[in-house]
mmCIF file of C-alpha atoms in Angstrom:
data_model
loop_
_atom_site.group_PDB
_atom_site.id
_atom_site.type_symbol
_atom_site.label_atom_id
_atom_site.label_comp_id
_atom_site.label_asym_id
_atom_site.label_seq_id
_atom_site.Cartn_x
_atom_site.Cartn_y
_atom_site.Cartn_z
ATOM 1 C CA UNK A 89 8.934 -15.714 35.591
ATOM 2 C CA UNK A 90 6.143 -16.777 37.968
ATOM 3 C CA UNK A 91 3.626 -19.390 37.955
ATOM 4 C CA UNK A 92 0.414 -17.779 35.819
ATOM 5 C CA UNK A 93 -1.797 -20.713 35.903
ATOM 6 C CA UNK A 94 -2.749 -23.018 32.509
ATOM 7 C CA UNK A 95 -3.101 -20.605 29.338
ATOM 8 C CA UNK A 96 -2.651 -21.602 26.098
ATOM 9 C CA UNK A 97 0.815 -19.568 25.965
ATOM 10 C CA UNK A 98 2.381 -21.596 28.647
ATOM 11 C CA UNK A 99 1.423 -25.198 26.624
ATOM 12 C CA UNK A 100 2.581 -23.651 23.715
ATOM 13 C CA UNK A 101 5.698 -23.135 25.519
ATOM 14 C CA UNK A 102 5.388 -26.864 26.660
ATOM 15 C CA UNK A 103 5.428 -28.085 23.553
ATOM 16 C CA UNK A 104 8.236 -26.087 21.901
ATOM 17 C CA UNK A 105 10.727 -26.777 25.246
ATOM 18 C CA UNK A 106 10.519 -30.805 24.371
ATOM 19 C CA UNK A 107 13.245 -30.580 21.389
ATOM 20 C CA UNK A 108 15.449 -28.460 23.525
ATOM 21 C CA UNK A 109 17.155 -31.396 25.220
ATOM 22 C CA UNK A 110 17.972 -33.034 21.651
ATOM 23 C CA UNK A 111 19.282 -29.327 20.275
ATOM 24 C CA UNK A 112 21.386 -29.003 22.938
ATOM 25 C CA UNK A 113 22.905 -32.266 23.093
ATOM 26 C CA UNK A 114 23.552 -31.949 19.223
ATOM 27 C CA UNK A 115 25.709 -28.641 19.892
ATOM 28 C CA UNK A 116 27.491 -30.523 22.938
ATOM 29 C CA UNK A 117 29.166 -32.837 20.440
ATOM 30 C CA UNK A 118 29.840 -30.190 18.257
ATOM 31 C CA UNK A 119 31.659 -27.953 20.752
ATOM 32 C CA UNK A 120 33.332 -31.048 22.779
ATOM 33 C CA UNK A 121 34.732 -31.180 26.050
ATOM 34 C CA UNK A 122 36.116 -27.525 27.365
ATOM 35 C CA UNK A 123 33.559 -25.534 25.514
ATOM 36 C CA UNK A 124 31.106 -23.246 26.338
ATOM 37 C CA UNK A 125 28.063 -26.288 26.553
ATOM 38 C CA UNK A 126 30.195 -28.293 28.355
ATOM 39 C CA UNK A 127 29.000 -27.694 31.969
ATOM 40 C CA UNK A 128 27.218 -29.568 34.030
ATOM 41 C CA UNK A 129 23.901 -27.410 34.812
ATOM 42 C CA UNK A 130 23.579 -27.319 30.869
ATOM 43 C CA UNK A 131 22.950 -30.929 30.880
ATOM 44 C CA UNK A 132 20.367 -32.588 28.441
ATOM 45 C CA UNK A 133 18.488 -34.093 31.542
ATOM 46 C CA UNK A 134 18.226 -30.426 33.262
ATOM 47 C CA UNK A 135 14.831 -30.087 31.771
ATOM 48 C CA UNK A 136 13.777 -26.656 34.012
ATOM 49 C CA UNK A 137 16.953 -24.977 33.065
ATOM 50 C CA UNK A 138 16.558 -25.680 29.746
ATOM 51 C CA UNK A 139 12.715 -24.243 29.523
ATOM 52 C CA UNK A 140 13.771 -21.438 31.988
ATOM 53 C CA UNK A 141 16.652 -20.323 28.775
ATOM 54 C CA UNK A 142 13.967 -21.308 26.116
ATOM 55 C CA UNK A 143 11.514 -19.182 27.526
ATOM 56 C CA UNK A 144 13.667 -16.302 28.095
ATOM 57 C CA UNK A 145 14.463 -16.160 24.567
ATOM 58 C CA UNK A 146 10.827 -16.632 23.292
ATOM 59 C CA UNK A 147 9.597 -14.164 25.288
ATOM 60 C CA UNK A 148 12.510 -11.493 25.488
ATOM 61 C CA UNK A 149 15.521 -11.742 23.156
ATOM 62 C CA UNK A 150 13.404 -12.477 20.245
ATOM 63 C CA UNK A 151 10.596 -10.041 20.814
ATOM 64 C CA UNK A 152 13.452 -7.506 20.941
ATOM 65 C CA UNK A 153 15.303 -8.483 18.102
ATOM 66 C CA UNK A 154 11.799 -8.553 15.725
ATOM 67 C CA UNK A 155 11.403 -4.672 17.167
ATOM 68 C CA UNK A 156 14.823 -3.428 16.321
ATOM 69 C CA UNK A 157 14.215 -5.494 12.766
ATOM 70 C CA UNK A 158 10.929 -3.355 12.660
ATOM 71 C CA UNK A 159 12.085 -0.238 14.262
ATOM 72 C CA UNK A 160 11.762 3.275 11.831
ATOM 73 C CA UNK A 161 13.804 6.023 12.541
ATOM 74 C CA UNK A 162 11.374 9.457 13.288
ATOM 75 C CA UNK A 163 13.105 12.775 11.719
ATOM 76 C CA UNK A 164 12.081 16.369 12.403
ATOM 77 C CA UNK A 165 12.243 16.723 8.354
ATOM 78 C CA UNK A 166 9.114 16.470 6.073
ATOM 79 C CA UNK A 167 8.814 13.118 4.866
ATOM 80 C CA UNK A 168 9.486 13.707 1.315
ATOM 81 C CA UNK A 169 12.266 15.834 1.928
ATOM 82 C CA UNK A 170 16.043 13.911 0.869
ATOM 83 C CA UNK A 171 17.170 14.004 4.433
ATOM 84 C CA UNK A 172 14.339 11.774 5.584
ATOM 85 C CA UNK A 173 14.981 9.513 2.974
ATOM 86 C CA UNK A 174 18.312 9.258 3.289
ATOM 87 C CA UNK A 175 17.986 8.395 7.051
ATOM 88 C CA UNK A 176 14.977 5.971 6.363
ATOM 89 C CA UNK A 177 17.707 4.174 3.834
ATOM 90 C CA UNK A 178 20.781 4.092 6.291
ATOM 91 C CA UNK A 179 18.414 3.023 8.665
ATOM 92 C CA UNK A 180 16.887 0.110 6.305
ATOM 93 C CA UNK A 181 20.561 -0.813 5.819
ATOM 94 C CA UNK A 182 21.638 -1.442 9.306
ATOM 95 C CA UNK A 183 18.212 -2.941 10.562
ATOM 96 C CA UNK A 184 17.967 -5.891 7.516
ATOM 97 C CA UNK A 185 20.656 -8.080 8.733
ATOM 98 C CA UNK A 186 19.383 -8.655 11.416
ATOM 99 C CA UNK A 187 17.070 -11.088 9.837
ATOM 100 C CA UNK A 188 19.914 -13.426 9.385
ATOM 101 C CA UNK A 189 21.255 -13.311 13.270
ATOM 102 C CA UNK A 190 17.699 -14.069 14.221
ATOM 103 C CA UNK A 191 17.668 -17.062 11.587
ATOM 104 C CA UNK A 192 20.981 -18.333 13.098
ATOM 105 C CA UNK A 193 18.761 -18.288 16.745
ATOM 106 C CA UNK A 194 16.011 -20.027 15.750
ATOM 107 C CA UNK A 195 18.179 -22.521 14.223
ATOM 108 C CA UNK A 196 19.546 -23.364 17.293
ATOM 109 C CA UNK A 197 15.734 -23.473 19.115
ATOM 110 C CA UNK A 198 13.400 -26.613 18.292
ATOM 111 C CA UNK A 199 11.716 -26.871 15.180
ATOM 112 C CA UNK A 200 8.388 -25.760 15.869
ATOM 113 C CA UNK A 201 9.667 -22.560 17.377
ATOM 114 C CA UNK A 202 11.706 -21.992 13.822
ATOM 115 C CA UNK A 203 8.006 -22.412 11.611
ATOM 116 C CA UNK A 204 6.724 -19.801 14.515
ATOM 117 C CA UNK A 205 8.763 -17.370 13.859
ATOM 118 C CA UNK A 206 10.493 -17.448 10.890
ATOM 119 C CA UNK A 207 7.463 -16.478 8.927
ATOM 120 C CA UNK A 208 7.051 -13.066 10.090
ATOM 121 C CA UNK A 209 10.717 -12.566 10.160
ATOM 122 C CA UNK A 210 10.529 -13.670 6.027
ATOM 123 C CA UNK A 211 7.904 -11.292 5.449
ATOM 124 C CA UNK A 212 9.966 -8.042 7.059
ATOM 125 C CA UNK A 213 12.810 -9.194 4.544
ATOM 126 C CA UNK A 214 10.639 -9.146 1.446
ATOM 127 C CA UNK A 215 9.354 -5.995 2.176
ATOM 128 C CA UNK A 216 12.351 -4.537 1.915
ATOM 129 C CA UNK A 217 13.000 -5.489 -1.556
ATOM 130 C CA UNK A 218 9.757 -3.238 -2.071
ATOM 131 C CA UNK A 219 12.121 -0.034 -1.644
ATOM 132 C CA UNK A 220 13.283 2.330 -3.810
ATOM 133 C CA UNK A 221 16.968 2.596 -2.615
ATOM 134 C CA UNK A 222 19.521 0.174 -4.947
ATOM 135 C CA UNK A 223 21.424 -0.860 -1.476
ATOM 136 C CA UNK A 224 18.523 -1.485 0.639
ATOM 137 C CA UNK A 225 17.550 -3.961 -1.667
ATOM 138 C CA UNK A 226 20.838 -5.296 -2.540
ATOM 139 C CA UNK A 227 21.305 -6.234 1.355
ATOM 140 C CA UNK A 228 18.019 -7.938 1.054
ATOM 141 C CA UNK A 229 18.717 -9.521 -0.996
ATOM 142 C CA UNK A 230 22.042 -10.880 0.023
ATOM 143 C CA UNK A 231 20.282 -11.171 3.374
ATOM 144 C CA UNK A 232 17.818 -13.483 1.720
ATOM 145 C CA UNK A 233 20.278 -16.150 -0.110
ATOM 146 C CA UNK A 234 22.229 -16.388 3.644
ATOM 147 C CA UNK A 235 19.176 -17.095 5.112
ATOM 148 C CA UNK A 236 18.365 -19.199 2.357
ATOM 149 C CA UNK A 237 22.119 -21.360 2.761
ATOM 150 C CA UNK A 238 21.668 -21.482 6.307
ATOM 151 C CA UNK A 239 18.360 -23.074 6.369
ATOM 152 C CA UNK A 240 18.529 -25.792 3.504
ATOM 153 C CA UNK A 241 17.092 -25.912 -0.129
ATOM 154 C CA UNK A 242 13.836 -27.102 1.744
ATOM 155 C CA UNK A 243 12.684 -23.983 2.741
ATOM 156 C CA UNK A 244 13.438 -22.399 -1.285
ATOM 157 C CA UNK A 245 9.600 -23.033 -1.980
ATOM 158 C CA UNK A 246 8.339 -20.654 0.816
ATOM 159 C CA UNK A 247 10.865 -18.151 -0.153
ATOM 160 C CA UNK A 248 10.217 -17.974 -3.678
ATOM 161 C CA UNK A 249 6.274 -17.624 -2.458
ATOM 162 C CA UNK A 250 6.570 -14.871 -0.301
ATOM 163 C CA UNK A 251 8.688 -12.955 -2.939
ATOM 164 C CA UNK A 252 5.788 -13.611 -5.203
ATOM 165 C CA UNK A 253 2.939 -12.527 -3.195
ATOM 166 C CA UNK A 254 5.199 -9.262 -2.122
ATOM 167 C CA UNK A 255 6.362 -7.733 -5.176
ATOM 168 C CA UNK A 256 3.268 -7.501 -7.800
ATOM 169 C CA UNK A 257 3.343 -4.548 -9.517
ATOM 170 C CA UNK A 258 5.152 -2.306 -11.243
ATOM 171 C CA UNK A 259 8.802 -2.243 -10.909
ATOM 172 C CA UNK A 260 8.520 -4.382 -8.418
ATOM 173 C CA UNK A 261 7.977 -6.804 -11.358
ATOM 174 C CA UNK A 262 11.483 -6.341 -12.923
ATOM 175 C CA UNK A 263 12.982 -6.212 -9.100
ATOM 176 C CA UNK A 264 11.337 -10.242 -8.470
ATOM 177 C CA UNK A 265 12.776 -11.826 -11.973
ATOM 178 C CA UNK A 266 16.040 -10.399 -10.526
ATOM 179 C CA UNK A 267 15.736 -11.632 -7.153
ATOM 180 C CA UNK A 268 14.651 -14.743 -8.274
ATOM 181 C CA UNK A 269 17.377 -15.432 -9.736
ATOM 182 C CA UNK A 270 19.827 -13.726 -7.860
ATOM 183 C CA UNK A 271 18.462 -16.319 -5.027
ATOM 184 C CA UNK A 272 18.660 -19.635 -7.096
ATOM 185 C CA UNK A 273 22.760 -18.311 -8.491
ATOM 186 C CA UNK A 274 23.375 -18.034 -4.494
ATOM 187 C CA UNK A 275 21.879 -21.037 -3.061
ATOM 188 C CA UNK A 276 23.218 -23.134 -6.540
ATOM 189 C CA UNK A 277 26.126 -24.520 -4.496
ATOM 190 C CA UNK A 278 23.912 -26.202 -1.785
ATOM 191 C CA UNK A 279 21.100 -27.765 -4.306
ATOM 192 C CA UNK A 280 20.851 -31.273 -5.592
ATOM 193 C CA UNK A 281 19.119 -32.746 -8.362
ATOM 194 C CA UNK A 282 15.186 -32.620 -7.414
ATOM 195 C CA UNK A 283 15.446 -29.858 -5.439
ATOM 196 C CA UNK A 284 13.518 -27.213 -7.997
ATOM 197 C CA UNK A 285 10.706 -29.866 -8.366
ATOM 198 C CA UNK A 286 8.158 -28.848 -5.394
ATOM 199 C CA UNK A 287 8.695 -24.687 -6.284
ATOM 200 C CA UNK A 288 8.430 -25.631 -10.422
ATOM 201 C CA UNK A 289 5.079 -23.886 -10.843
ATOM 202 C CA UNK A 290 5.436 -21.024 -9.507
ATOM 203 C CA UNK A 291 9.052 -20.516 -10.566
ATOM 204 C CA UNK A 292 7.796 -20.477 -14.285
ATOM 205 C CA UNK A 293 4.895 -18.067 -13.729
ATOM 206 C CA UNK A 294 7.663 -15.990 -12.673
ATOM 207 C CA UNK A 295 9.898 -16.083 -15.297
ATOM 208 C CA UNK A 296 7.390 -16.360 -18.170
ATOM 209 C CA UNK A 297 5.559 -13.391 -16.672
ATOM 210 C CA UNK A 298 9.201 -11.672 -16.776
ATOM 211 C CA UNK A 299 9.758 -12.766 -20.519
ATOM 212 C CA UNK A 300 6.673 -12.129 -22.078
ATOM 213 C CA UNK A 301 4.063 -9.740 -20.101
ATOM 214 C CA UNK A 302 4.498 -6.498 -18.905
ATOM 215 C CA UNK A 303 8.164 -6.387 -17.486
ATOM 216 C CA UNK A 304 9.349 -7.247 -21.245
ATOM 217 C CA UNK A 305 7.197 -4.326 -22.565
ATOM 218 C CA UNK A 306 8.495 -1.804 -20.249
ATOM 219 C CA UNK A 307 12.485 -3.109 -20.107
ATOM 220 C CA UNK A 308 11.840 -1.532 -24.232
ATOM 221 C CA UNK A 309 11.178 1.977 -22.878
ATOM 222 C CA UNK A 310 14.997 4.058 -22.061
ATOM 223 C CA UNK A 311 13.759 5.635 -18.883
ATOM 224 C CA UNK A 312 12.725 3.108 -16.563
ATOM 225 C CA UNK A 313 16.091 0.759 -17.052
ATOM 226 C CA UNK A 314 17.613 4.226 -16.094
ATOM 227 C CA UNK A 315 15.959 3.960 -12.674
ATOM 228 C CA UNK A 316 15.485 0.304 -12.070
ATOM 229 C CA UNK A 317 18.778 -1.338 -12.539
ATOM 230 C CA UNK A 318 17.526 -4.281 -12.328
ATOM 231 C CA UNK A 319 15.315 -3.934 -15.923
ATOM 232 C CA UNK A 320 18.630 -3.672 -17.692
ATOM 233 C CA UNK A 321 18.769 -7.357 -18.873
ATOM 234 C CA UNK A 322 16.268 -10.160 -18.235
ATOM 235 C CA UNK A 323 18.110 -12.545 -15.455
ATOM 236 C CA UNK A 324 14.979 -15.296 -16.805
ATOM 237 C CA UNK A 325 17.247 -16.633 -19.132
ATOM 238 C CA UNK A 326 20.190 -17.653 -15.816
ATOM 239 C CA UNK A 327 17.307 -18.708 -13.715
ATOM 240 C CA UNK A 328 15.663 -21.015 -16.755
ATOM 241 C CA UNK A 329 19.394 -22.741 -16.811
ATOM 242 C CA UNK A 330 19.768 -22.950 -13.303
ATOM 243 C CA UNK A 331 16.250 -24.621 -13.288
ATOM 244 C CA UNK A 332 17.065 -27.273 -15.646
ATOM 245 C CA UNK A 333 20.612 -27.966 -14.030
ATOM 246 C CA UNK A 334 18.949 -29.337 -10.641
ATOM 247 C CA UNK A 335 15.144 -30.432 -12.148
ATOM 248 C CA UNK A 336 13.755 -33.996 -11.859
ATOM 249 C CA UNK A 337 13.671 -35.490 -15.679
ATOM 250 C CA UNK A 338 10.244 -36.735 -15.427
ATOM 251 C CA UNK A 339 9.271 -32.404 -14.989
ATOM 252 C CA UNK A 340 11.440 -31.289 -17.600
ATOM 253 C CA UNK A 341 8.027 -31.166 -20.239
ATOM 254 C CA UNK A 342 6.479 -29.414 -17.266
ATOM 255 C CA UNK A 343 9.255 -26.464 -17.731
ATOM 256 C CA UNK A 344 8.541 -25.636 -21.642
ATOM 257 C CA UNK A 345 4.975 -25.947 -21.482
ATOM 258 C CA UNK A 346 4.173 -22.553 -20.762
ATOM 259 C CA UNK A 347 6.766 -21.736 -23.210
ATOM 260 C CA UNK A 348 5.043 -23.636 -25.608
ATOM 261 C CA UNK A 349 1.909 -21.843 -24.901
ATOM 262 C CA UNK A 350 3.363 -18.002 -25.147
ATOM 263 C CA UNK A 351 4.584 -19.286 -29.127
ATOM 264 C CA UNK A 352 1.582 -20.421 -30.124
ATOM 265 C CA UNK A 353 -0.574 -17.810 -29.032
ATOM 266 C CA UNK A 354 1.965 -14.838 -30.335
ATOM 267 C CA UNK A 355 3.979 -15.985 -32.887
ATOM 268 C CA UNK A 356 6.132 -12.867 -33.589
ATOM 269 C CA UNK A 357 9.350 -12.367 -34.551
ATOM 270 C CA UNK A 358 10.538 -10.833 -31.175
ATOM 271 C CA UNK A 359 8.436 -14.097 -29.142
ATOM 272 C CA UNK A 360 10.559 -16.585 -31.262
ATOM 273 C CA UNK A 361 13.893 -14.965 -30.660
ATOM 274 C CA UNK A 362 13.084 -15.372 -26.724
ATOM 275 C CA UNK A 363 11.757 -18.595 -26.839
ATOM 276 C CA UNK A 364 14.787 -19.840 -29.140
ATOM 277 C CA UNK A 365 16.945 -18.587 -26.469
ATOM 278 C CA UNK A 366 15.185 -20.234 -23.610
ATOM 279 C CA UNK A 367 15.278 -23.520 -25.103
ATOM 280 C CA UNK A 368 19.358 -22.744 -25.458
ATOM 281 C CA UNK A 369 19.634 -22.013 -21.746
ATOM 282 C CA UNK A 370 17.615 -25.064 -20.937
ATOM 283 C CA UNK A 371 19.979 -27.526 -22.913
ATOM 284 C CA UNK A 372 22.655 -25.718 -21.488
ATOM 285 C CA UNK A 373 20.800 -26.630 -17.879
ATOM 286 C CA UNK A 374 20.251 -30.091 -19.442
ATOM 287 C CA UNK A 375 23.724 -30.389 -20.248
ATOM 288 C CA UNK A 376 24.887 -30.358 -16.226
ATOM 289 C CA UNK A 377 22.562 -32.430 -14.960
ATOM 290 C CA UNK A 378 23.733 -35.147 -13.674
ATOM 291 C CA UNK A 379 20.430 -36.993 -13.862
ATOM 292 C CA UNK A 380 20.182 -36.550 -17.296
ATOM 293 C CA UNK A 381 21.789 -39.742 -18.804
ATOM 294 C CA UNK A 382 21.166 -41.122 -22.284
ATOM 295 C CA UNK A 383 18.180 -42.326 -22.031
ATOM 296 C CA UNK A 384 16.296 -39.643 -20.599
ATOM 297 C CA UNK A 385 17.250 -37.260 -23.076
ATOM 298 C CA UNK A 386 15.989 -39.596 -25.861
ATOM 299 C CA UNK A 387 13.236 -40.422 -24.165
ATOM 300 C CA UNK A 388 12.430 -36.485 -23.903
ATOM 301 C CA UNK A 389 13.802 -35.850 -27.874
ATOM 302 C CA UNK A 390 11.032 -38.857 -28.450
ATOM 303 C CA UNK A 391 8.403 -36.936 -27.077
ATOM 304 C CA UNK A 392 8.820 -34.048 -28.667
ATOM 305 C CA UNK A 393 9.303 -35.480 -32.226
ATOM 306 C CA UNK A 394 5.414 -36.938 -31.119
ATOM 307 C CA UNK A 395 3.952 -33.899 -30.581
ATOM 308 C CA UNK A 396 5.833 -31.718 -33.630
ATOM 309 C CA UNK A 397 5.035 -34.507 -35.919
ATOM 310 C CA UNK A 398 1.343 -35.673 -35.675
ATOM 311 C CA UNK A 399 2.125 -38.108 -38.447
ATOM 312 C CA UNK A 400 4.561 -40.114 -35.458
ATOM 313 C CA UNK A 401 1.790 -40.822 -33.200
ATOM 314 C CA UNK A 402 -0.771 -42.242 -35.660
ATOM 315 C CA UNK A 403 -0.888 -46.065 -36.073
ATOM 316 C CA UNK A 404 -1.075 -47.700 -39.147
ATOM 317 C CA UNK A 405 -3.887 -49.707 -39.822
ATOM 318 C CA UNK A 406 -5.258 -52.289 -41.994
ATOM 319 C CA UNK A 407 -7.057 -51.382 -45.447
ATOM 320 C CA UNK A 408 -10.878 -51.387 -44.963
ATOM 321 C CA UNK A 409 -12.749 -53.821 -47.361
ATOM 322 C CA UNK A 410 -14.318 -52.057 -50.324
ATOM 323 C CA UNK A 411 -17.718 -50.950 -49.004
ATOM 324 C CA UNK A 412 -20.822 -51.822 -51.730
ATOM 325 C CA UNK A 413 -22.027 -49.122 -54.510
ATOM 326 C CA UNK A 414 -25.106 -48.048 -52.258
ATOM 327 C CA UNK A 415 -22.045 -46.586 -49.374
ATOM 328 C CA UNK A 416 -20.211 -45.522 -52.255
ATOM 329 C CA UNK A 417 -22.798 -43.527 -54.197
ATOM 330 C CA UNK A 418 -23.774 -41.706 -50.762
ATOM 331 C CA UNK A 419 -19.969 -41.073 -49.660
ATOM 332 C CA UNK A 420 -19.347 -39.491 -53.429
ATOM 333 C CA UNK A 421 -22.521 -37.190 -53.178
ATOM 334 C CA UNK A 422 -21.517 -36.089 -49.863
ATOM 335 C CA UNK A 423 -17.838 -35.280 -51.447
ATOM 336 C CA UNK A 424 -19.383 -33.564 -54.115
ATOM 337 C CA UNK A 425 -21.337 -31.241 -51.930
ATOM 338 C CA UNK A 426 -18.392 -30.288 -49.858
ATOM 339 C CA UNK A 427 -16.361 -30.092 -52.371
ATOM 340 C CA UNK A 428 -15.679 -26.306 -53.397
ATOM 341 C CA UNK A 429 -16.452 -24.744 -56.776
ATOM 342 C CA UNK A 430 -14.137 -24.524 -59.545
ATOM 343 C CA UNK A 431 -12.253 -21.325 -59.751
ATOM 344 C CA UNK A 432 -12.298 -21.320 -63.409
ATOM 345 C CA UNK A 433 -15.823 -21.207 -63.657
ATOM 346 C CA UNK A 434 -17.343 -17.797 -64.277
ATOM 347 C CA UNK A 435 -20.193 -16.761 -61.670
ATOM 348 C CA UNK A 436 -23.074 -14.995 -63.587
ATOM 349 C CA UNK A 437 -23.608 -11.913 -63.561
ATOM 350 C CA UNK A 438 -24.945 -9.794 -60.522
ATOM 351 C CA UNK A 439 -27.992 -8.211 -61.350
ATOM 352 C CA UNK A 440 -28.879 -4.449 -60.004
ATOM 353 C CA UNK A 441 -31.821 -5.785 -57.896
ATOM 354 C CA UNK A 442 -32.780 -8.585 -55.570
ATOM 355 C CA UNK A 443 -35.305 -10.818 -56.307
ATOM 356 C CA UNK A 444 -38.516 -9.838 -56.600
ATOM 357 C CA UNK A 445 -40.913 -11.100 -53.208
ATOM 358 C CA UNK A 446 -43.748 -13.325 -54.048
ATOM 359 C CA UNK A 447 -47.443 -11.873 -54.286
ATOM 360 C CA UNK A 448 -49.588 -12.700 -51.481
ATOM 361 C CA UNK A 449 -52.601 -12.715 -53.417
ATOM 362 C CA UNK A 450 -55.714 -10.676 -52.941
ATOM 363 C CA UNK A 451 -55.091 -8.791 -49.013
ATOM 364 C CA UNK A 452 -59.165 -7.302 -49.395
#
């Protein structure tokens, strides 16, 4: 590449090149001496080399790789006939994975040039789990949680958001409870305690929405779970668990409270039988947590005995001094009036009509 004068693309590339020396002397140690990074024009302090094979990739190996991720196959068939669909799904098969060798590039590129890219490259994945085929979006999927592992439990907020914001309708419903937690069951042997806490919020409007709105009313109804596989059986329950395994203590109220909610406002028998067996999975969760010790459990019990039992959280006070008869004739009158009739009294009898109006005198 030639000199193009100062644009904003060439100080972008400026800034991106200055963790390449650090990257690369990173994988040095790694590899040792005889491997491939051992050589001596691959040095750390061989800045231009290094931006001449940063800027290659940038501009051509990536570029390439986001078009063949991208890439649909054009058939001679009509569009709803099953040979272009069938093509369109081997095709969606074969192009998905690709999302992970890209991930494994920019993982080896500085930082800023992984938050560049790897939006975009998040996005094409989602979209996939928007198809109709079973395999294109098991590889999805899959592809997703080996992203997911690669990168570190820090990036599990933005890919729980972007799953959000793509699938919001529909089936698409049933296929993001199962994703969800087909993502947290693959990524479980990476996480730590405190890992769920920043992606808590949205992680329950998920799964209640899966629970208790419209996903629960349609899993009822034969024919879709005959065509979605993935309405068969609510995966909320795993994720809830899973949740609750790796949650801060100090959050754990912030987990049931729109579970809470959903009881009060439809207490039916079908509501109570999943909220009994969401507070199950959560003990369960509770159970393996490792920063659940003694105390914070009874801490937590404490708190809920509060709020169940009003009685708990009132304080006792001392007996008021008897007031004088004038405060205690005007307290009893006011009982008296709000006190409701006696049921053993009988009402008189209705008469056939109303009162009679009063006479406005002489209207000459």
């Amino acid at each position: 590449h030639g000199d193009h004068g100062d644009n904003p693309e060439e100080e972008a590339d400026e800034e991106e090149e200055e963790g390449v020396a650090p990257a690369l002397e990173g994988e040095q140690k790694r590899e040792g001496k005889g491997g491939p990074c051992d050589n001596n024009n691959l040095r750390p302090d061989n800045k231009p080399l290094l931006q001449k094979i940063l800027r290659s990739i940038v501009r051509s190996i990536l570029p390439s790789l986001q078009a063949c991720l991208t890439k649909r196959v054009d058939t001679p068939a009509h569009k709803l006939s099953r040979v272009n669909r069938a093509s369109e799904e081997n095709s969606e098969i074969l192009r998905v994975p690709i999302a992970m060798a890209m991930t494994k590039l920019l993982m080896a590129l500085p930082e800023s040039t992984l938050h560049t890219h790897l939006p975009g490259l998040l996005v094409k994945v989602c979209q996939s789990l928007k198809s109709r085929f079973r395999d294109t979006r098991d590889i999805a999927r899959d592809t997703l949680v080996k992203m997911l592992t690669s990168l570190g439990s820090r990036y599990l907020h933005y890919f729980i958001k972007e799953m959000k914001e793509t699938l919001t309708r529909g089936y698409q419903l049933h296929v993001l409870g199962f994703s969800v937690h087909s993502l947290l069951n693959g990524v479980s042997g990476v996480l730590k305690c405190g890992d769920m806490d920043a992606c808590l919020t949205i992680l329950t409007e998920i799964l209640v929405e899966d629970l208790f709105g419209q996903p629960a009313e349609e899993r009822e109804v034969g024919e879709l779970v005959a065509k979605i596989p993935e309405s068969k059986s609510p995966q909320s329950y795993n994720s809830y668990e899973l949740i609750a395994r790796y949650l801060s203590p100090s959050l754990l109220p912030d987990l049931l409270a729109p579970v809470k909610q959903v009881l009060d406002e439809k207490s039916t028998a079908r509501v109570s039988r999943v909220v009994e067996e969401v507070f199950r999975r959560v003990g369960l969760g509770i159970h393996g947590n490792e920063r659940f010790g003694p105390q914070a459990l009874l801490v937590f019990i404490h708190g809920l005995m509060r709020e169940s039992i009003p009685q708990l959280s009132h304080k006792q006070t001392a007996q008021p001094s008897k007031p004088n008869s004038s405060h205690c004739s005007i307290s009893d009158q006011s009982k008296r009036s709000l006190a409701p009739d006696d049921i053993y009294l009988i009402p008189p009898a209705p008469t056939r009509s109303g009162p009679r109006p009063a006479s406005q005198g002489n209207l000459s």
